[in-house]
Amino acid sequence: MSLTSLVFVKQVPDTKNVTGDAMRPDGTVNRGALAAIFNPEDLNALELALDLRERYGGRVVVCTMGPPAAAAVLRHSLYMGADEAILLTDRSFAGADTLATSYALSCAAKKLGDYDLVLCGRQAIDGDTAQVGPQVAEKLDIPQVTYVEKVLEVKDGVATVRNLIDGGHEVVKTPLPALLTAVSSANEPRPAGARRLMRYKKAMTRTELLAKHAGKTYEDSNELAVEEEKLRERGLWIHEWSAADVDADPQRIGFAGSPTKVKKIENVVLAAGQFKEIPLTEEGIDALAKELIEDNVFV
Amino acid sequence: MSENIGNVWIFIEQDSGDIADVSLELLSKGCQLAGELGVKTEAVLFGAKVEGLVATLHEYGADNVFIAEDERLEPFSALPYTKMIVELVGAHRPNIILFGATQVGRSLAPRVASKLAAGLTADCTALEIDDYEDKASKTVMKNRLMQIRPAFGGNIIATIANSWEDPQMVTVREGVMPLSEPEKGRTGEVTKVAVNLSDEDTVVKVIERVKAESDVNLKGARIIVAGGYGVGSKDDFNLIKKFADAIGGEVAASRAAVDAGWIDHEHQVGQTGVTVRPKLYIACGISGSVQHRAGMSDSAKIIAINTDPDAPIFSIAHYGIVGDLKEAIPMLMKALKAHA
């Protein structure tokens, strides 16, 4: 048997380490001031896929939608062991909500075609919505299992998986192809392999190749096409797909394809605290304890 | 009010006849929204044997209950539920659908939204009715659902509107919306829904299901001791547990402490965790992001212990101790014991 897994990953701002200059005075987000990281649960999804390849053979294709710089998470996926990487990038994808995002991703999946499993993290830390996975599954008209911890078995076109539910877990059987969303407790994602890192750090997209040869174009220089061919032969070519490449309907992507609109954004401004400061001394703490008990807080 | 506007729906999550708390909370909120819009509140109830729950839903404010009973609708499964809801929406055109942001709601709502090409906003902390002006088309949409949620690491509060056709869909975490008192003896309509499921809709089979009664009860807790990233390590988190034990409180945590692996997610307070309203909330080493505050700011008394005097948690605290929690907690434990 051999399984083709398509893993959707996302590059996200590291919202856990938001610094002071992450917000502009007008309340908009200064993405440039935030470190960009691999969405944590997408690493768990990729680990699930790599583990399946080790058990059953096949290949792991990783795809992300994002700006050209998102190629960084694809390279990291290659370091971990992915066979192939696709960057879905187009200015017209910008401003997408989860519905438009899932449509674009489903177009990429359809272009790829022969997948047995589609995997992604349960949710991305920049929005925590957990919506894109089920929405992609619906658009591909395949079953979904969310909050997956383990793929117990794949046999005769049916996957047996263990997933979390509120207050417990389930074991479900789903026919393939199916979409699974992975939770952080699923596994410990492997680190980048040292040899793979040396090899795949040279992997690049067309945009990156053009940037490397600044000023040159495919039209006026054969050099680019020759280098691209070399990179392809060595498995170092990160595919770059545009909206047109995946036959995406312009009305269903980006801002135009997003029903939800941000009406208003308010900066969180905190009023100065009105709290009673308790000095960290025996007397101070003692007085606080007395006050709490007198207020019947513990009754 | 517009005459063509649809009703407010609440998806009722139930498991073997137990209604999820969040569904009743959303029924309370749904009644308020429906009242403002001048429309009805309707509950959507699926399961193997759920007729016995109808009376409760009427008492909590449902004017009508759409009910479908079938063995294939228990336990929850995304494919049959999606098909049933999508058909029901097509037939009745609701204005708003509210889902609990549970594992079930977060599996179902996006699948339904995708099928309907409807907008869906996750983890709302407030819902209001207001007009929305679509800047692109310069049209004003009357009486839309304003979907309010913190975003982006809690640095902003976003108000989101659905600019497309109805339904307007949202998910809300348990405990966010207050529960209204049920009106004993209140009755309402019941609408039976035909179950038209094919083999294709039931290809996903649940072969094992284990649900353990959780011994964590944050929502009903009167005293909560919560630890954040400032606690420092998994070992140090034991101090929080010891403190909570000593004063008869429940242990809670901020997301940072949960993400660090120091404690389970079911202890997480905040926008993506539980919303609590205890008599006393002691925040130890918690900076107090908007998301965390969204889940505990209604606590009757808040004590914040933090080394950073500028930590946002102090802005909502009643008592503040600026200093090391490893010093402050043992001192407070000792003092409370002395006065008890």
XYZ file of C-alpha atoms in Angstrom:
639
model
C 0.000 0.000 0.000
C 1.070 3.538 -0.427
C -0.612 6.675 0.850
C -0.468 10.191 -0.471
C -0.914 12.710 2.307
C -1.539 16.355 1.584
C -0.698 18.506 4.587
C -1.914 22.099 4.789
C 0.297 24.260 6.968
C 0.327 27.929 7.853
C 2.907 30.502 8.747
C 1.564 32.541 11.632
C 2.718 35.494 13.693
C 3.968 34.351 17.061
C 1.030 35.718 19.027
C 2.430 34.322 22.244
C 5.286 36.760 22.111
C 3.573 39.963 21.098
C 5.854 42.891 21.777
C 5.054 46.535 22.262
C 5.573 47.620 18.666
C 3.318 44.905 17.243
C 0.458 47.381 17.166
C 0.564 50.626 15.247
C -0.930 53.727 16.875
C -3.966 53.478 14.580
C -4.780 50.042 15.952
C -3.664 47.994 12.977
C -1.306 45.121 13.315
C 2.310 45.600 12.414
C 2.965 42.062 11.194
C 6.550 42.954 10.461
C 7.230 43.364 14.160
C 6.086 39.847 14.958
C 8.215 36.782 14.495
C 6.704 34.384 11.945
C 6.529 30.759 13.030
C 5.222 27.410 11.829
C 1.717 27.031 13.233
C 2.279 24.543 16.082
C -0.562 22.083 15.417
C 0.318 21.995 11.712
C 3.624 20.483 12.820
C 1.620 17.758 14.556
C -0.319 17.184 11.333
C 2.899 16.924 9.338
C 4.322 14.487 11.900
C 1.197 12.314 11.534
C 1.726 12.271 7.762
C 5.431 11.442 8.012
C 4.661 8.631 10.440
C 2.043 7.221 8.039
C 4.571 7.251 5.218
C 6.985 5.292 7.395
C 4.283 2.739 8.177
C 2.614 2.406 4.796
C 4.873 4.031 2.217
C 3.778 6.761 -0.158
C 4.505 10.460 -0.156
C 3.875 13.603 1.803
C 3.021 16.814 -0.020
C 2.938 20.036 1.970
C 1.043 23.115 0.857
C 0.660 26.563 2.345
C -1.215 29.649 1.256
C 0.545 32.882 2.030
C 2.931 35.579 0.868
C 6.237 34.564 -0.797
C 7.970 34.600 2.597
C 5.744 31.714 3.710
C 8.118 29.480 1.715
C 10.030 29.327 5.003
C 7.504 26.887 6.520
C 7.686 24.774 3.367
C 11.451 24.546 3.628
C 11.062 23.533 7.257
C 8.616 20.824 6.147
C 11.245 19.553 3.704
C 13.817 19.511 6.525
C 11.412 17.350 8.545
C 10.885 14.947 5.695
C 8.196 16.149 3.288
C 8.629 14.954 -0.304
C 7.189 17.916 -2.101
C 6.130 21.470 -1.297
C 3.650 23.866 -2.845
C 3.323 27.578 -2.169
C -0.109 28.887 -3.020
C 0.481 32.577 -3.464
C -1.307 35.392 -5.229
C -2.136 38.947 -4.277
C -5.764 38.153 -4.952
C -5.787 35.667 -2.055
C -5.237 38.526 0.418
C -7.933 39.466 2.898
C -9.460 36.005 2.939
C -11.614 34.829 5.819
C -11.915 31.121 6.587
C -14.463 30.483 3.844
C -12.323 32.053 1.097
C -9.198 30.393 2.515
C -10.781 26.953 2.496
C -11.967 27.473 -1.060
C -8.450 28.384 -2.243
C -6.927 25.411 -0.417
C -9.556 23.076 -1.837
C -8.657 24.295 -5.335
C -5.021 23.370 -4.672
C -6.075 19.931 -3.396
C -8.153 19.376 -6.523
C -5.231 20.332 -8.727
C -3.051 17.844 -6.889
C -5.839 15.304 -7.208
C -4.594 11.955 -6.001
C -4.560 12.379 -2.230
C -5.688 9.725 0.248
C -5.524 11.940 3.289
C -5.672 15.671 3.812
C -4.196 16.757 7.115
C -3.962 20.054 8.934
C -3.642 21.358 12.462
C -6.838 21.678 14.456
C -6.434 25.449 14.525
C -3.947 28.238 13.868
C -2.798 30.374 16.754
C -3.466 33.681 15.001
C -7.220 33.130 14.887
C -7.939 29.939 16.834
C -11.050 29.371 14.738
C -10.542 25.681 13.857
C -12.800 26.346 10.866
C -10.586 25.892 7.834
C -10.127 22.116 8.210
C -13.836 21.187 8.194
C -14.500 23.767 5.484
C -11.847 22.268 3.205
C -13.344 18.816 3.823
C -16.793 20.045 2.845
C -15.474 21.703 -0.304
C -13.713 18.494 -1.304
C -16.847 16.542 -0.376
C -14.892 14.144 1.826
C -15.454 13.071 5.445
C -13.629 14.797 8.277
C -12.418 13.792 11.692
C -11.380 16.677 13.930
C -9.100 16.755 16.998
C -7.222 13.625 15.889
C -4.598 12.140 18.208
C -3.645 8.921 16.447
C -4.110 7.147 13.158
C -4.425 3.608 14.493
C -4.660 1.819 11.184
C -5.196 2.276 7.473
C -6.560 -0.789 5.732
C -8.644 -1.436 2.620
C -9.216 2.266 2.069
C -10.493 2.855 5.594
C -8.650 4.763 8.333
C -9.240 4.030 11.997
C -8.424 7.084 14.053
C -8.629 8.138 17.644
C -9.819 11.675 18.279
C -10.675 13.861 21.229
C -14.209 14.826 22.116
C -15.254 17.064 24.994
C -14.495 15.113 28.132
C -13.105 12.038 26.426
C -12.205 10.406 23.167
C -13.633 8.382 20.289
C -12.323 5.835 17.867
C -13.876 6.265 14.428
C -13.564 4.569 11.086
C -13.648 6.740 8.004
C -13.291 5.816 4.362
C -10.505 7.540 2.432
C -9.980 10.105 1.169
C -10.697 11.964 4.372
C -9.524 15.085 6.138
C -8.045 14.904 9.628
C -7.209 17.805 11.926
C -4.435 17.129 14.444
C -4.199 18.277 18.049
C -1.009 19.091 19.921
C -1.217 15.941 22.029
C -1.011 13.803 18.878
C 2.751 13.476 18.846
C 6.089 15.166 19.292
C 6.961 16.664 15.877
C 10.426 15.574 14.804
C 13.151 18.187 14.544
C 14.683 19.147 11.225
C 17.080 16.467 10.055
C 20.643 17.799 9.832
C 21.364 16.245 6.432
C 17.997 17.224 5.065
C 18.575 20.757 6.302
C 21.877 20.991 4.432
C 20.205 19.684 1.325
C 16.899 21.533 1.340
C 18.043 24.925 2.533
C 18.761 25.503 -1.155
C 15.145 24.728 -2.090
C 13.385 27.716 -3.573
C 10.334 29.065 -5.308
C 10.238 30.886 -8.620
C 9.876 34.199 -6.797
C 13.015 33.414 -4.828
C 14.895 32.391 -7.959
C 13.935 35.666 -9.619
C 15.027 37.586 -6.528
C 18.363 35.761 -6.592
C 18.930 36.902 -10.153
C 17.649 40.407 -9.642
C 16.906 42.214 -12.868
C 16.819 39.107 -15.045
C 13.699 37.486 -16.419
C 12.879 34.125 -17.917
C 12.207 35.889 -21.213
C 15.562 37.550 -21.697
C 17.784 35.018 -19.984
C 18.093 31.289 -20.431
C 20.009 31.166 -17.168
C 16.863 31.087 -15.043
C 15.242 28.226 -16.935
C 18.457 26.219 -16.735
C 18.732 26.764 -12.997
C 15.075 25.916 -12.482
C 15.554 22.659 -14.355
C 18.541 21.802 -12.159
C 16.599 22.549 -8.989
C 13.692 20.415 -10.199
C 15.997 17.492 -10.972
C 17.458 17.649 -7.495
C 14.058 17.917 -5.806
C 14.787 21.443 -4.647
C 11.989 23.175 -6.485
C 9.126 24.537 -4.372
C 6.115 24.773 -6.642
C 4.466 28.141 -6.754
C 0.806 28.170 -7.720
C -1.253 31.260 -8.412
C -5.026 31.619 -8.249
C -5.145 30.983 -12.007
C -2.910 27.909 -11.671
C -5.474 26.243 -9.411
C -8.470 27.495 -11.423
C -9.803 29.502 -8.513
C -12.886 31.604 -9.199
C -11.782 35.232 -8.535
C -15.138 35.931 -6.873
C -14.581 33.231 -4.278
C -11.081 34.126 -3.078
C -9.533 36.864 -0.986
C -11.559 39.797 0.233
C -14.207 39.365 -2.477
C -14.837 35.774 -1.452
C -15.142 36.530 2.252
C -18.598 37.013 3.759
C -17.280 38.172 7.115
C -16.021 41.729 7.215
C -14.319 43.583 10.009
C -16.600 46.464 10.900
C -14.474 47.949 13.597
C -11.229 47.317 15.395
C -10.632 48.726 18.811
C -7.306 48.905 20.458
C -7.455 47.552 23.897
C -6.893 50.511 26.160
C -6.809 49.710 29.810
C -7.954 52.171 32.384
C -5.451 52.712 35.137
C -5.961 50.129 37.826
C -8.060 51.058 40.834
C -6.727 48.183 42.846
C -5.555 48.279 46.386
C -1.855 47.576 46.460
C -0.850 45.063 49.092
C 2.776 45.381 50.137
C 4.619 42.084 50.107
C 5.311 42.152 53.845
C 3.949 40.002 56.644
C 1.761 42.885 57.855
C 0.459 43.632 54.374
C -0.441 40.026 53.560
C -1.889 39.530 57.017
C -4.198 42.530 56.573
C -5.343 41.171 53.200
C -6.103 37.757 54.705
C -8.149 39.411 57.443
C -10.071 41.532 54.984
C -10.934 38.527 52.790
C -12.163 36.522 55.744
C -14.207 39.437 57.077
C -15.779 39.833 53.643
C -16.950 36.212 53.883
C -15.164 35.310 50.676
C -14.552 31.773 51.922
C -18.031 31.128 53.265
C -38.209 45.734 11.788
C -37.929 44.055 8.444
C -40.726 41.667 7.589
C -38.593 39.197 5.656
C -36.125 38.588 8.354
C -35.692 35.008 9.501
C -35.682 33.626 13.018
C -32.858 33.093 15.472
C -31.750 29.459 15.688
C -29.766 27.715 18.342
C -28.137 24.374 17.639
C -28.803 22.221 20.698
C -25.930 19.928 21.510
C -26.993 16.854 23.442
C -25.378 13.572 24.340
C -27.586 10.645 25.391
C -30.254 13.073 26.537
C -28.016 15.543 28.350
C -28.141 19.040 26.927
C -24.807 20.858 26.868
C -24.801 23.883 29.186
C -23.618 26.119 26.372
C -26.762 25.334 24.348
C -29.044 26.631 27.105
C -26.826 29.687 27.549
C -27.129 30.374 23.830
C -30.880 29.881 24.032
C -30.938 32.663 26.641
C -28.875 34.924 24.383
C -30.890 33.908 21.323
C -34.128 35.004 23.024
C -32.654 38.430 23.679
C -31.482 38.826 20.065
C -34.810 37.559 18.717
C -36.613 40.033 20.986
C -34.613 42.919 19.545
C -35.267 41.733 16.008
C -38.933 40.943 16.586
C -38.550 37.350 15.444
C -38.863 33.910 17.035
C -36.286 31.824 18.848
C -36.017 28.299 17.508
C -34.011 25.336 18.748
C -32.593 22.630 16.494
C -32.514 19.312 18.309
C -31.189 16.044 16.821
C -30.508 12.676 18.415
C -31.683 9.106 18.890
C -34.232 9.829 21.591
C -34.606 13.481 22.427
C -38.312 14.235 22.677
C -37.978 14.439 26.448
C -35.769 17.513 26.078
C -38.332 19.609 24.232
C -40.080 20.876 27.376
C -36.770 22.130 28.808
C -36.027 24.026 25.602
C -39.459 25.681 25.689
C -38.903 26.673 29.305
C -35.564 28.226 28.432
C -37.203 30.339 25.770
C -37.509 28.372 22.531
C -40.711 29.318 20.698
C -40.300 26.341 18.424
C -38.192 23.202 18.512
C -37.164 21.512 15.263
C -36.726 17.918 16.277
C -35.290 14.951 14.386
C -34.983 11.537 16.011
C -32.998 8.725 14.437
C -30.430 6.210 15.664
C -28.051 7.518 13.008
C -28.073 10.943 14.696
C -26.449 9.600 17.869
C -23.664 10.081 18.719
C -22.910 13.273 16.834
C -21.353 12.853 13.412
C -20.489 15.751 11.134
C -21.809 14.410 7.828
C -25.425 13.559 8.756
C -25.787 16.612 10.984
C -24.493 18.913 8.252
C -26.892 17.473 5.711
C -29.865 17.820 8.056
C -29.084 21.402 9.065
C -28.346 22.550 5.532
C -31.716 21.189 4.374
C -33.498 22.780 7.301
C -31.856 26.147 6.602
C -32.902 25.911 2.972
C -36.502 25.307 3.973
C -36.829 27.914 6.746
C -34.177 30.584 6.114
C -33.090 31.583 9.595
C -31.448 34.939 10.171
C -28.945 33.806 12.774
C -27.588 30.428 13.926
C -25.719 30.103 17.223
C -23.449 27.123 17.951
C -21.503 26.253 21.090
C -17.747 26.366 20.473
C -17.355 22.776 21.649
C -15.592 20.017 19.745
C -18.982 19.200 18.213
C -19.869 22.807 17.369
C -16.428 23.452 15.922
C -16.733 20.402 13.698
C -20.293 21.093 12.574
C -20.599 24.876 12.205
C -17.740 25.317 9.697
C -18.930 22.399 7.581
C -22.441 23.885 7.486
C -21.086 27.388 6.785
C -18.979 26.068 3.922
C -21.930 24.284 2.357
C -24.146 27.368 2.692
C -21.350 29.807 1.719
C -22.207 31.666 4.903
C -19.982 33.719 7.169
C -18.936 32.160 10.456
C -17.160 33.847 13.350
C -15.536 31.772 16.080
C -15.437 32.276 19.833
C -17.472 35.454 20.079
C -17.448 37.104 23.478
C -20.361 39.462 22.770
C -23.203 39.596 20.248
C -25.195 42.721 19.447
C -27.665 43.938 16.856
C -26.648 47.000 14.859
C -26.607 48.355 11.318
C -23.686 47.545 9.056
C -22.537 49.714 6.194
C -20.782 47.731 3.521
C -18.099 50.124 2.352
C -17.573 48.397 -0.977
C -21.193 48.536 -2.113
C -22.116 51.606 0.007
C -25.238 49.827 1.176
C -26.483 49.874 4.715
C -27.636 46.542 6.036
C -30.152 46.983 8.832
C -30.181 45.034 12.075
C -27.212 42.789 11.503
C -25.503 40.613 14.048
C -22.351 42.258 15.363
C -19.920 39.462 16.204
C -17.427 40.704 18.751
C -14.243 38.870 19.641
C -10.718 39.604 20.772
C -8.178 38.987 18.038
C -4.512 38.887 17.428
C -3.007 37.945 20.720
C -5.663 39.977 22.470
C -4.307 43.300 21.360
C -7.476 44.218 19.559
C -11.202 43.704 19.869
C -12.769 43.158 16.469
C -16.404 43.665 15.553
C -17.251 41.434 12.628
C -20.335 41.476 10.444
C -21.550 39.113 7.777
C -21.962 41.103 4.583
C -23.552 38.287 2.613
C -26.977 36.733 2.754
C -28.248 35.033 5.867
C -27.726 33.004 7.896
C -25.241 34.801 10.094
C -23.400 32.141 12.038
C -21.224 32.253 15.144
C -19.762 29.978 17.769
C -19.584 30.934 21.439
C -17.703 29.241 24.256
C -19.404 27.751 27.255
C -19.969 30.167 30.120
C -19.646 33.333 28.039
C -23.373 34.087 27.852
C -25.248 34.154 31.153
C -28.004 31.608 31.634
C -31.514 33.004 32.147
C -33.937 31.488 34.611
C -36.235 28.992 32.914
C -39.945 29.845 32.879
C -41.629 26.817 34.427
C -44.547 25.528 32.432
C -43.768 27.631 29.355
C -44.757 25.798 26.178
C -44.193 26.281 22.488
C -44.329 24.726 19.072
C -42.656 21.498 17.992
C -41.753 20.873 14.363
C -40.845 17.311 13.413
C -38.101 17.114 10.833
C -37.983 14.217 8.395
C -34.710 12.290 8.375
C -33.511 11.633 4.842
C -30.081 10.124 5.199
C -28.363 7.858 2.720
C -25.539 5.378 3.306
C -23.144 8.014 2.025
C -24.038 10.307 4.906
C -23.139 7.701 7.496
C -19.820 6.388 6.158
C -17.993 7.587 9.250
C -18.604 5.096 12.062
C -17.911 5.664 15.729
C -16.667 2.329 17.061
C -15.637 3.379 20.546
C -16.570 6.286 22.740
C -15.180 7.038 26.163
C -16.397 9.943 28.202
C -15.070 10.476 31.673
C -16.901 12.674 34.114
C -14.463 15.518 34.623
C -13.584 16.388 38.193
C -12.685 19.893 37.086
C -15.535 22.263 37.753
C -14.310 25.725 37.064
C -17.588 27.187 35.941
C -19.317 26.517 39.226
C -16.290 27.231 41.424
C -16.562 29.864 44.160
C -12.826 30.198 44.625
C -10.247 29.879 41.870
C -6.472 29.999 42.048
C -5.028 30.494 38.579
C -1.448 30.260 37.433
C 0.147 31.759 34.340
C 3.454 31.712 32.547
C 4.998 33.633 35.414
C 4.714 30.545 37.594
C 7.872 29.436 35.833
C 7.742 25.655 35.447
C 5.631 22.531 35.726
C 7.113 21.809 39.140
C 6.382 25.284 40.383
C 2.798 24.875 39.239
C 2.356 22.505 42.187
C 2.428 25.582 44.395
C -0.744 26.797 42.655
C -2.408 23.420 43.269
C -1.308 23.417 46.916
C -2.668 26.903 47.393
C -5.997 26.014 45.787
C -6.278 22.886 47.950
C -5.528 24.840 51.091
C -8.336 27.347 50.531
C -10.872 24.971 48.963
C -10.511 26.410 45.490
C -10.252 25.041 41.983
C -7.051 25.256 39.957
C -7.117 27.285 36.761
C -4.533 28.462 34.283
C -3.885 30.960 31.557
C -3.360 29.756 28.029
C 0.393 30.310 28.269
C 0.618 27.845 31.159
C -1.527 25.320 29.288
C 0.502 25.695 26.100
C 3.671 25.210 28.127
C 2.284 21.817 29.121
C 2.114 22.542 32.851
C -1.594 21.734 33.141
C -4.475 20.348 31.051
C -6.549 22.497 28.756
C -9.709 21.849 30.774
C -8.256 24.168 33.410
C -7.857 27.045 30.954
C -9.746 30.242 31.670
C -10.326 32.746 28.908
C -11.748 33.261 25.443
C -10.641 29.851 24.223
C -11.187 28.190 27.584
C -13.809 28.510 30.265
C -15.507 31.701 31.415
C -15.780 31.885 35.194
C -17.522 34.108 37.734
C -16.232 33.041 41.167
C -16.397 34.957 44.439
C -12.614 35.068 44.507
C -10.111 34.761 41.659
C -6.439 34.770 42.520
C -4.310 35.337 39.410
C -0.734 34.257 40.020
C 1.886 35.116 37.432
C -0.778 35.920 34.848
C -0.139 39.040 32.814
C -3.797 39.336 31.865
C -4.259 39.384 28.088
C -7.669 40.437 26.792
C -8.485 36.803 26.114
C -7.747 35.803 29.662
C -9.609 38.756 31.125
C -12.608 37.944 28.930
C -12.934 34.720 30.873
C -12.655 36.035 34.442
C -13.259 39.783 34.669
C -16.727 39.229 36.177
C -15.230 37.586 39.245
C -16.519 39.243 42.427
C -13.032 39.743 43.840
C -9.750 39.527 41.980
C -6.325 39.324 43.563
C -3.400 39.670 41.176
C 0.119 38.621 42.053
C 2.709 39.621 39.476
C 6.282 40.854 39.423
C 5.469 43.354 36.663
C 3.631 46.372 38.088
C 2.449 47.258 34.550
C 0.823 43.875 33.894
C -2.685 44.421 32.482
C -4.151 42.052 35.076
C -3.824 44.849 37.652
C -6.254 46.998 35.681
C -9.135 44.732 36.708
C -7.787 43.548 40.061
C -9.268 44.590 43.386
C -6.090 43.730 45.239
C -2.633 43.730 43.738
C 0.584 42.278 45.060
C 3.613 43.340 43.075
C 6.213 40.707 43.735
C 7.303 37.118 43.457
C 4.431 34.657 43.742
C 6.762 32.105 45.324
C 7.102 34.472 48.256
C 3.583 35.844 48.272
C 1.628 32.572 48.066
C 3.206 30.854 51.091
C 2.773 34.060 53.090
C -0.872 34.348 52.102
C -1.503 30.667 52.841
C -0.012 31.092 56.286
C -1.955 34.267 57.025
C -5.260 32.777 55.881
C -4.662 29.724 58.040
C -3.898 31.914 61.031
C -7.169 33.802 60.681
C -9.372 30.912 59.661
